[in-house]
PDB file of C-alpha atoms and ligand atoms in Angstrom:
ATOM      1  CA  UNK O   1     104.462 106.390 107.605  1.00 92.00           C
ATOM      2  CA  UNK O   2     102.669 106.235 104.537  1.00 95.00           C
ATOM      3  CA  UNK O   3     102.673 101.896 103.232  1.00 96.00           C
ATOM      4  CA  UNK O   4     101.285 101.055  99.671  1.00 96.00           C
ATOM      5  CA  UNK O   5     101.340  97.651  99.241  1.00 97.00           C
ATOM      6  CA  UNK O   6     101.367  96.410  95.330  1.00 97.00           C
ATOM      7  CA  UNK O   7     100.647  92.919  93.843  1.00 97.00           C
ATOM      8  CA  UNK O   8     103.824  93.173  91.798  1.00 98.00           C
ATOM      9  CA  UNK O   9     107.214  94.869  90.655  1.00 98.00           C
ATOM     10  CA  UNK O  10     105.164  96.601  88.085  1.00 98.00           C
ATOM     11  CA  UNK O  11     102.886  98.019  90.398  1.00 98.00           C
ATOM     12  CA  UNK O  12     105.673  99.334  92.740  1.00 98.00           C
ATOM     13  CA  UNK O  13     107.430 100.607  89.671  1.00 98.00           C
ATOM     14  CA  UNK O  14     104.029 102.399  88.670  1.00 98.00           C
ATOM     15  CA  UNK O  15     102.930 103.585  92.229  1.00 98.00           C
ATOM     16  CA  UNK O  16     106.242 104.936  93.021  1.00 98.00           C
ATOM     17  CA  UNK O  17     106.474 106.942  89.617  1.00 98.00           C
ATOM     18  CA  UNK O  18     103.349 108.336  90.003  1.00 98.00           C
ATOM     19  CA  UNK O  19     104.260 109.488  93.580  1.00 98.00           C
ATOM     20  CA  UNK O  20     107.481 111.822  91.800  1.00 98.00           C
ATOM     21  CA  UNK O  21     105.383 112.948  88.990  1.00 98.00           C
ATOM     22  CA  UNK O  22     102.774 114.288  91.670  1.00 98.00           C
ATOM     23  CA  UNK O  23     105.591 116.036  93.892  1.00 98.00           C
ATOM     24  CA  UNK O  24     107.468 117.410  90.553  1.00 98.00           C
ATOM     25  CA  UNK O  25     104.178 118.411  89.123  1.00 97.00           C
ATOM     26  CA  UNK O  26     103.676 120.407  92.464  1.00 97.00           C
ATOM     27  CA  UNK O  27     106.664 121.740  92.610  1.00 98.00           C
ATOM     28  CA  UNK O  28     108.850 122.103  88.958  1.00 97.00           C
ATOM     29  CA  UNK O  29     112.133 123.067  90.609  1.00 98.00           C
ATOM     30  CA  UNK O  30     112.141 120.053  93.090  1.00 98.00           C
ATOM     31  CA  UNK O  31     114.962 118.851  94.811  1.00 98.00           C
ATOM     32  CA  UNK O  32     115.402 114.930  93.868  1.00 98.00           C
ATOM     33  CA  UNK O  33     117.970 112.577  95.724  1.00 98.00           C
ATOM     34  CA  UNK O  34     118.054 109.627  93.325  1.00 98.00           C
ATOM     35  CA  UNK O  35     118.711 106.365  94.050  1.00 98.00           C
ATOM     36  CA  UNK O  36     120.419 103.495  91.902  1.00 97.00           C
ATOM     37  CA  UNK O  37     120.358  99.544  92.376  1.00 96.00           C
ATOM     38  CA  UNK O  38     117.986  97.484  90.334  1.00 96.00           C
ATOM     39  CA  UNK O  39     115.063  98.253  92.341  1.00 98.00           C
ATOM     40  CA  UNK O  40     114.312 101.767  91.276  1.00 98.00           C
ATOM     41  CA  UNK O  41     114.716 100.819  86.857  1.00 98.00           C
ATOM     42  CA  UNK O  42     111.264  99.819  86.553  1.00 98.00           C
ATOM     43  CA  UNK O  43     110.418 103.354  88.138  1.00 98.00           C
ATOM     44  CA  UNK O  44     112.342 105.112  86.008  1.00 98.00           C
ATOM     45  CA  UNK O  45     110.746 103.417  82.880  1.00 98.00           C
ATOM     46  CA  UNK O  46     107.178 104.364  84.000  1.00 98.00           C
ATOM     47  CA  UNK O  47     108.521 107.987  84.959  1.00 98.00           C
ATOM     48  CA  UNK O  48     110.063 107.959  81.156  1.00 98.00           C
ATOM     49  CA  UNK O  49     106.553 106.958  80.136  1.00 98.00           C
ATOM     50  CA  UNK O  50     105.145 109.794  81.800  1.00 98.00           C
ATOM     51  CA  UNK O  51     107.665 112.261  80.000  1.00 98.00           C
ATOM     52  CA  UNK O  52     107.110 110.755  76.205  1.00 98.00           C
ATOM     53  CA  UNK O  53     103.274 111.348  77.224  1.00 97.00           C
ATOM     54  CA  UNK O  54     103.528 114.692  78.077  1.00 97.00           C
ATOM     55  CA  UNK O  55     102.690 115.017  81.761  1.00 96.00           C
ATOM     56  CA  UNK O  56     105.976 115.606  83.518  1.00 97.00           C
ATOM     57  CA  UNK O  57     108.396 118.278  82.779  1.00 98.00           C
ATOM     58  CA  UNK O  58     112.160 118.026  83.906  1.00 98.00           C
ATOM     59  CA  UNK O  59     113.556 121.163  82.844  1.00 98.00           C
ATOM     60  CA  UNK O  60     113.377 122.860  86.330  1.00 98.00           C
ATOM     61  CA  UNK O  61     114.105 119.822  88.498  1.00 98.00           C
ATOM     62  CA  UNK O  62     117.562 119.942  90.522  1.00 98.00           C
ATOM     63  CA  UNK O  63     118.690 116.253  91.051  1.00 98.00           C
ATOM     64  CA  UNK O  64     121.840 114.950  93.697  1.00 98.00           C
ATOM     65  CA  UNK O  65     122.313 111.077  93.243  1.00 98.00           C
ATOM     66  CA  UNK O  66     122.655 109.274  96.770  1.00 98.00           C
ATOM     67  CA  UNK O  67     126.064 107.686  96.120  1.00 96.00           C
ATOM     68  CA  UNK O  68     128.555 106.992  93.666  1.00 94.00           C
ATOM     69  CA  UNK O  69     131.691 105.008  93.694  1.00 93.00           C
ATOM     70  CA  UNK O  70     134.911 106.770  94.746  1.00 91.00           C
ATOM     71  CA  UNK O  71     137.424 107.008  91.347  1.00 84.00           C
ATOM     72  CA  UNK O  72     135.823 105.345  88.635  1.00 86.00           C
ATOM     73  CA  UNK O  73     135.625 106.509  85.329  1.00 85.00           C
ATOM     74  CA  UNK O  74     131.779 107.942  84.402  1.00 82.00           C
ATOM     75  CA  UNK O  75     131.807 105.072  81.660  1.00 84.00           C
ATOM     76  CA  UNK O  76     132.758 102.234  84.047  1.00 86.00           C
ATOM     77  CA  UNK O  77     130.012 100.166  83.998  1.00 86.00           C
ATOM     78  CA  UNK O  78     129.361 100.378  87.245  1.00 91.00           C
ATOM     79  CA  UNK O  79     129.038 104.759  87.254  1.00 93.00           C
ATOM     80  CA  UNK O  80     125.602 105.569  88.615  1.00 94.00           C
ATOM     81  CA  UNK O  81     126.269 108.772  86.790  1.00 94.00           C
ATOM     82  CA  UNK O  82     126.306 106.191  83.540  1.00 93.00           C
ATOM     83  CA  UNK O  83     123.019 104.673  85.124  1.00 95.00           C
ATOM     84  CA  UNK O  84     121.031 107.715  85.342  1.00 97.00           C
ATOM     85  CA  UNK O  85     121.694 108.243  81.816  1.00 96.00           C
ATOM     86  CA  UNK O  86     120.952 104.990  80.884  1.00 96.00           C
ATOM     87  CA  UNK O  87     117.593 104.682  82.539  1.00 98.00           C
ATOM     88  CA  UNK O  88     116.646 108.261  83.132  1.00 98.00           C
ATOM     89  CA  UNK O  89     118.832 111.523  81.946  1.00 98.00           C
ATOM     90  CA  UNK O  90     118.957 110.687  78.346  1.00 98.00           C
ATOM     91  CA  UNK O  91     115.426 109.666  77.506  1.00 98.00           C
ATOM     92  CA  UNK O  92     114.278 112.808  79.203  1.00 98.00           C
ATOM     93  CA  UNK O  93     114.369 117.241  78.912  1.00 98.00           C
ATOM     94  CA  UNK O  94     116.312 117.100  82.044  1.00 98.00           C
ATOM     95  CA  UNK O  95     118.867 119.832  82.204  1.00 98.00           C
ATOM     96  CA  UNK O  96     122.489 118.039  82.947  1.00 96.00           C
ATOM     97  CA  UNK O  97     123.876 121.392  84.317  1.00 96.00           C
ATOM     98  CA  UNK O  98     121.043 120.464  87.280  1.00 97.00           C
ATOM     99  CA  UNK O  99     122.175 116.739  87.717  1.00 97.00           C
ATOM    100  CA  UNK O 100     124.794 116.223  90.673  1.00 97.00           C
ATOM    101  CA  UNK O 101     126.934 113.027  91.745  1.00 94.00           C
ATOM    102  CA  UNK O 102     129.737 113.150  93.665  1.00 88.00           C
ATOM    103  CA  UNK O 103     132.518 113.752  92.136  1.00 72.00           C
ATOM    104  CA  UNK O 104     134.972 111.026  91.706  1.00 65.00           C
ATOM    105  CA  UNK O 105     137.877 112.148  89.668  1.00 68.00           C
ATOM    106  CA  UNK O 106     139.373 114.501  92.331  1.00 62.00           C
ATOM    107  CA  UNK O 107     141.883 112.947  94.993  1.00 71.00           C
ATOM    108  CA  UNK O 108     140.729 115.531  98.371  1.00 86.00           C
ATOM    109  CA  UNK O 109     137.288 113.206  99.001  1.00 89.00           C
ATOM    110  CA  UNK O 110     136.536 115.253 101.929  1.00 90.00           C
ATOM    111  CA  UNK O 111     136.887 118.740  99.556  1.00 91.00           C
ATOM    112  CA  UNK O 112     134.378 116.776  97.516  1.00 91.00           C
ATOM    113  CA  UNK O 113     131.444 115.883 100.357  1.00 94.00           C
ATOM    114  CA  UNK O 114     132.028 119.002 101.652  1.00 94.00           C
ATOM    115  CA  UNK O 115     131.184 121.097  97.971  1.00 94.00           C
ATOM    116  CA  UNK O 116     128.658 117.746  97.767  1.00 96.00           C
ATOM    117  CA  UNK O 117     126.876 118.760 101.389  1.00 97.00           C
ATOM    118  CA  UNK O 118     127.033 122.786 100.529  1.00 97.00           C
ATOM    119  CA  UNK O 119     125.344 122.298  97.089  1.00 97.00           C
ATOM    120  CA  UNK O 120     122.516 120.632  98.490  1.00 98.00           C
ATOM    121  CA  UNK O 121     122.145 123.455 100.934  1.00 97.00           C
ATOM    122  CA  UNK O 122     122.125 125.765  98.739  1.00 97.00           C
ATOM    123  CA  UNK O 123     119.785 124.778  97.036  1.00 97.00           C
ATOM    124  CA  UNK O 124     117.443 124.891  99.873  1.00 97.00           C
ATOM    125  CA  UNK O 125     118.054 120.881 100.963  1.00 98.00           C
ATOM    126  CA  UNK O 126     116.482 117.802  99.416  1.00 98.00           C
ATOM    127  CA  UNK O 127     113.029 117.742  98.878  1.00 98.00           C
ATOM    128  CA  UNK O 128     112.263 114.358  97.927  1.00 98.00           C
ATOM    129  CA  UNK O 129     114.827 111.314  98.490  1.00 98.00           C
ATOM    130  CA  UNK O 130     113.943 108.096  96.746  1.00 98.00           C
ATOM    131  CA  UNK O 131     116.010 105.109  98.640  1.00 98.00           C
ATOM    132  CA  UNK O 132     115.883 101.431  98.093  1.00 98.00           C
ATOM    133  CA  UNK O 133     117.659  99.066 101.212  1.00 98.00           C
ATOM    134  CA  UNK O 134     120.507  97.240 100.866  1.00 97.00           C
ATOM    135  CA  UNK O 135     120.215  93.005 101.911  1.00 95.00           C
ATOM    136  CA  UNK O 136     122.023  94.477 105.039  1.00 95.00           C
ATOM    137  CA  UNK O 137     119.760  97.515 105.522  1.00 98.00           C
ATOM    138  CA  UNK O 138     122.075  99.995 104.017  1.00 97.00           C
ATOM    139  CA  UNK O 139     121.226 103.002 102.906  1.00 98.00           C
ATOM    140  CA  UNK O 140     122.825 104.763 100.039  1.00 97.00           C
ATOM    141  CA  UNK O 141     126.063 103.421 101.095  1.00 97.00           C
ATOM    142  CA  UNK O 142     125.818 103.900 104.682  1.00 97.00           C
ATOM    143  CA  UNK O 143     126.797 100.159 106.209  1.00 96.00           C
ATOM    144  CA  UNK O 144     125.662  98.676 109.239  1.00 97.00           C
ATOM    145  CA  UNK O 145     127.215 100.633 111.893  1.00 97.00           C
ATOM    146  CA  UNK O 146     127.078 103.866 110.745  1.00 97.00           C
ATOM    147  CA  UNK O 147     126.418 106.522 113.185  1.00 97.00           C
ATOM    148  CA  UNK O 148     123.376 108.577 112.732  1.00 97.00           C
ATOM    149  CA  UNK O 149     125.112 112.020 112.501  1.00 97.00           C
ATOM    150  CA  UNK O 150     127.223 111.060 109.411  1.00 97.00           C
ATOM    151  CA  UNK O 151     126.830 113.713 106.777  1.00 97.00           C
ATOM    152  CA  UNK O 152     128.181 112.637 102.758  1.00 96.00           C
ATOM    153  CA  UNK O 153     131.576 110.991 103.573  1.00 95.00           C
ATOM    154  CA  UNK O 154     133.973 108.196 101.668  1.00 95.00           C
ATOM    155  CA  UNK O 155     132.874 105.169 103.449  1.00 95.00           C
ATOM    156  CA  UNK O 156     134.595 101.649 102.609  1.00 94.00           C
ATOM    157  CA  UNK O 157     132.231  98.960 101.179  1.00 94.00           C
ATOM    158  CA  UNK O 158     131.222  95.585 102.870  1.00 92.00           C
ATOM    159  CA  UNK O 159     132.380  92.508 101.440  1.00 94.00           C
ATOM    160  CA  UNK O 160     129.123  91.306 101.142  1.00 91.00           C
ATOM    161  CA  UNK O 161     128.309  94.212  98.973  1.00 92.00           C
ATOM    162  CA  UNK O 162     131.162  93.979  96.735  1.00 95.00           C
ATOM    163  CA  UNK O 163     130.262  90.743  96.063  1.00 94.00           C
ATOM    164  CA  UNK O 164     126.067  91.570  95.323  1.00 92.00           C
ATOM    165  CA  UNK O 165     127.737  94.573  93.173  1.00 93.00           C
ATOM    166  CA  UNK O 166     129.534  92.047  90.819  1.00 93.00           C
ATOM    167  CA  UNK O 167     127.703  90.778  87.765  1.00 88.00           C
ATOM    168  CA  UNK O 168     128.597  89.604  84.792  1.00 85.00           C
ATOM    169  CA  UNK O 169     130.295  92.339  83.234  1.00 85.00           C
ATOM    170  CA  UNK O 170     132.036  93.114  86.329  1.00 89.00           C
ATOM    171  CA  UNK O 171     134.421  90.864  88.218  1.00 93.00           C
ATOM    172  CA  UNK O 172     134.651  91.031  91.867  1.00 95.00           C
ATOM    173  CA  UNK O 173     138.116  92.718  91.557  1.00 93.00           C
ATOM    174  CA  UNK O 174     137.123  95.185  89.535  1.00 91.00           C
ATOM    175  CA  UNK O 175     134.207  96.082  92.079  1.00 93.00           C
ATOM    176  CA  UNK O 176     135.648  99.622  93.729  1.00 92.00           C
ATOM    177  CA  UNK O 177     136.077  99.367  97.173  1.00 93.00           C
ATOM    178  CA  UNK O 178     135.088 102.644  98.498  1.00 93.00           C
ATOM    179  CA  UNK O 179     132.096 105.181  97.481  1.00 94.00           C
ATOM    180  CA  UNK O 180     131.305 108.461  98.440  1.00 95.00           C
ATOM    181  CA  UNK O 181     127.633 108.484 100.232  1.00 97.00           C
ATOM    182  CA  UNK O 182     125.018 111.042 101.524  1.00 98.00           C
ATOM    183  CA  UNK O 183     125.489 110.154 105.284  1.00 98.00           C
ATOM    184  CA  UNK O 184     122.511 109.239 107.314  1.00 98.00           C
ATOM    185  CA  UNK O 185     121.731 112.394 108.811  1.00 98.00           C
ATOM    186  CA  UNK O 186     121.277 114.356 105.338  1.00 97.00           C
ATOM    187  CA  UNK O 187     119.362 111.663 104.332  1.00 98.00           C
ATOM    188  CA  UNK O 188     117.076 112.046 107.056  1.00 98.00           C
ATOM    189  CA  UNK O 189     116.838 116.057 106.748  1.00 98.00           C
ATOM    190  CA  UNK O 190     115.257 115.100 103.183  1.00 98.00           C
ATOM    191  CA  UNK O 191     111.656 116.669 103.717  1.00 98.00           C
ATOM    192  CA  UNK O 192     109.714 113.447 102.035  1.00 98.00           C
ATOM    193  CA  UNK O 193     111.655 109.910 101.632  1.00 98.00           C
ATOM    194  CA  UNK O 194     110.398 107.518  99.457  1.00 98.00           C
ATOM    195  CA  UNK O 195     111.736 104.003 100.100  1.00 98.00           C
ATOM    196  CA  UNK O 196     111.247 100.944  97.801  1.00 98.00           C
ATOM    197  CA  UNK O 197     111.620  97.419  98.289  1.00 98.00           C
ATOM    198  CA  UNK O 198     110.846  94.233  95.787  1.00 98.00           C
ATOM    199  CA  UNK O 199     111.359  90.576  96.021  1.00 98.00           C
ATOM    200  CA  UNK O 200     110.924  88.001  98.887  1.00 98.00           C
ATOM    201  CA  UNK O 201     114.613  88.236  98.935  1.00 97.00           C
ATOM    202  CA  UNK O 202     114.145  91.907 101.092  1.00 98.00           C
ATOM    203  CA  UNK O 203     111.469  90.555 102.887  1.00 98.00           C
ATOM    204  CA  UNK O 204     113.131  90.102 106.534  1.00 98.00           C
ATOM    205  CA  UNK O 205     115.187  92.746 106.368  1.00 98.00           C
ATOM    206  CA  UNK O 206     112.247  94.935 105.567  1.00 98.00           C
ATOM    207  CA  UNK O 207     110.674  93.751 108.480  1.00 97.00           C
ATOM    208  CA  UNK O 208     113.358  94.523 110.826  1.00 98.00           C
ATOM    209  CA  UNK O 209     114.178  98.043 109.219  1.00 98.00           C
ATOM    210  CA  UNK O 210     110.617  99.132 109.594  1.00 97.00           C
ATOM    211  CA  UNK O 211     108.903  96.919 112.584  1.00 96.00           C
ATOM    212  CA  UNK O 212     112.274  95.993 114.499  1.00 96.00           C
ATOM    213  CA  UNK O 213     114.077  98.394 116.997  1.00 97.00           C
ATOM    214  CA  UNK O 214     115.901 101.718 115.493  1.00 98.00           C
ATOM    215  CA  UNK O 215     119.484 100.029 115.429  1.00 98.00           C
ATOM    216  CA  UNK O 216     123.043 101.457 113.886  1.00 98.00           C
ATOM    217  CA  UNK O 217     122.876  97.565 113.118  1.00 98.00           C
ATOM    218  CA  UNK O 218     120.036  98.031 110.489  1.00 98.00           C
ATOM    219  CA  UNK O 219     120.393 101.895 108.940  1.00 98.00           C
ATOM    220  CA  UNK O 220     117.407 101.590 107.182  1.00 98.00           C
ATOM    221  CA  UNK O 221     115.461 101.182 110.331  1.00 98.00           C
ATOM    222  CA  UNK O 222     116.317 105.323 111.157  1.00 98.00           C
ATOM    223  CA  UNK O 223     113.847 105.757 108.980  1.00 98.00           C
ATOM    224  CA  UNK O 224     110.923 105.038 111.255  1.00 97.00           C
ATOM    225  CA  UNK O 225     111.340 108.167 112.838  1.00 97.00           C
ATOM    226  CA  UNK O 226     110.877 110.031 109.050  1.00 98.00           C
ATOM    227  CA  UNK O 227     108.612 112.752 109.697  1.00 97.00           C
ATOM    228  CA  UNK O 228     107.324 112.104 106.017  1.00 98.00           C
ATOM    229  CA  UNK O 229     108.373 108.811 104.925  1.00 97.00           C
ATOM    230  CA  UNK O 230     106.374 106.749 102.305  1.00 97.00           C
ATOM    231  CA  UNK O 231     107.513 103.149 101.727  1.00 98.00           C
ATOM    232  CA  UNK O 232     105.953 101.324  98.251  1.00 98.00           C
ATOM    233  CA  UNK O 233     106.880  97.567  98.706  1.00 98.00           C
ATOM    234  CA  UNK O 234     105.478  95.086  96.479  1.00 98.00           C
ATOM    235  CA  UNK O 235     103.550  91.935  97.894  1.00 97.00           C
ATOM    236  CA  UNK O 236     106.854  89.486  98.275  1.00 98.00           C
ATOM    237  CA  UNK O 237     108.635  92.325  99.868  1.00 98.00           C
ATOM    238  CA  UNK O 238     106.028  92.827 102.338  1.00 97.00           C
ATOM    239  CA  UNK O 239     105.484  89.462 103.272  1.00 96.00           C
ATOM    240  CA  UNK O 240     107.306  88.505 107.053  1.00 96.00           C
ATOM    241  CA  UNK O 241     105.679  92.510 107.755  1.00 96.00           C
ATOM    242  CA  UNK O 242     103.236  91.618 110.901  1.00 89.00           C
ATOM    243  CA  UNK O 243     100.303  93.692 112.114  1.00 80.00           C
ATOM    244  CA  UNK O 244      99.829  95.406 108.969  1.00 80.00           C
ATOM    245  CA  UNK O 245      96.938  97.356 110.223  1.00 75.00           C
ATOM    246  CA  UNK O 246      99.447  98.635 113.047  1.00 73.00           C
ATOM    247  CA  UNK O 247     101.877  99.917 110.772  1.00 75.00           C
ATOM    248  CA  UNK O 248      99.114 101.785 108.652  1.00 71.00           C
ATOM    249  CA  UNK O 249      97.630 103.041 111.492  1.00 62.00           C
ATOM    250  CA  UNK O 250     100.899 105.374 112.190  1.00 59.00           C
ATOM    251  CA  UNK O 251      99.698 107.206 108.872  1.00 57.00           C
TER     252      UNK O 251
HETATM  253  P1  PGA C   1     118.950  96.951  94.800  1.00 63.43           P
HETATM  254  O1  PGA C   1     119.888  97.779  95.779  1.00 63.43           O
HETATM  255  O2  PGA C   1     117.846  97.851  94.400  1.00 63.43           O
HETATM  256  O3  PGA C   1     119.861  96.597  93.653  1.00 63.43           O
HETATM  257  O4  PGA C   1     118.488  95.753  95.563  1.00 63.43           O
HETATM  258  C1  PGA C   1     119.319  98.463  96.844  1.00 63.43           C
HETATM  259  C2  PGA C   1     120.413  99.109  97.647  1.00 63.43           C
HETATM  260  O5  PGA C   1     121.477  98.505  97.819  1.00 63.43           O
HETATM  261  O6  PGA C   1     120.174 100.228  98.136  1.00 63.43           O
END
């Protein structure tokens, strides 16, 4: 495991920007699993920054988004699809025809993570998955419990995450209850995972996905065994981590 630890949200937002722009500057036609959430906007800002000044190109790079809520209209303000727009398709030479989610409009959810697995393999598997973790140590959607051979199902949502998904726009009723996920073992056939965390508020869960026993409880914490797994964490986020110099030594 690769652990960059940054003095702020900024920093994070920087380092982990830089990180993509390296890999798609390596490789044009990468494979991107995007994540959503509020961790990852401040990385798609600096990423944006890095388009407008000429020194990353899109045009080539194949991206599947981690999750997306199961029938919701693409302009429901909770749509990832709308979110990668908002904070990354739009402001960028990105070619749509190479951006995947999910679908949500058909009925047959396991026709659609089927087509949703198959794509991905055709296109020679995920290269680089960004993730964030969920208060709970989710992954994409992938809830406490879930088994370690799940590939991209429907899963139902936790309570708890409805309820962290509502905002101000959206009531808690209107929060969908299901979403269709990358399970955990396609997430963990990604070649390179790059996980983010920010805020005091993921501290301890942090520290049990990373230093605490590999546990269905915490998903997040299958990621220790990441053959190529970089985590970027800002300085709150990384604060209840112990034996720093133990953790860095597994680089
Ligand atoms: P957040 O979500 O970035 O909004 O905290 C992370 C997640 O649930 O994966």
């Amino acid at each position: 495991m690769q652990l960059q630890i940054t003095n702020d949200y900024r920093g994070l937002s920087r380092a982990a920007a830089r990180i993509m722009a390296q890999r798609i500057l390596t490789k044009p036609n990468l494979v991107l699993g995007l994540a959503t959430g509020k961790t990852p906007i401040g990385m798609y800002e600096e990423l944006v920054a890095l388009y407008r000044q000429g020194l990353v190109d899109f045009s080539s790079l194949v991206t599947f988004n981690v999750d997306e809520f199961f029938a919701i209209p693409v302009d429901h303000p909770l749509s990832y699809h709308h979110y990668m727009e908002e904070h990354l398709f739009q402001h960028v030479n990105i070619n749509s025809r190479n951006t995947h989610f999910p679908s949500t409009t058909v009925s047959d959810a396991n026709a659609v993570c089927r087509e949703y697995e198959r794509r991905i393999q055709a296109h020679g598997g995920i290269d680089l998955q960004i993730l964030g973790i969920g208060h709970n140590g989710h992954i994409g959607f992938n809830e406490p419990g879930s088994d370690w051979g799940t590939t991209t199902r429907l899963v139902t949502l936790t309570e708890e995450t409805r309820a962290r998904l509502a905002n101000r726009d959206v009531s808690l009723t209107e929060v969908p209850r299901q979403a269709i996920t990358l399970g955990i073992k396609t997430i963990m056939h990604a070649k390179e995972i790059l996980l983010l965390a920010s805020g005091r508020e993921k501290a301890m869960i942090v520290r049990q996905a990373l230093q605490g026993p590999v546990s269905t409880d915490i998903p997040a914490s299958i990621l220790q065994l990441h053959p190529r797994l970089t985590v970027v964490l800002d300085r709150d986020a990384a604060k209840e981590l112990n034996d720093l110099d133990d953790l860095r030594r597994l680089e």
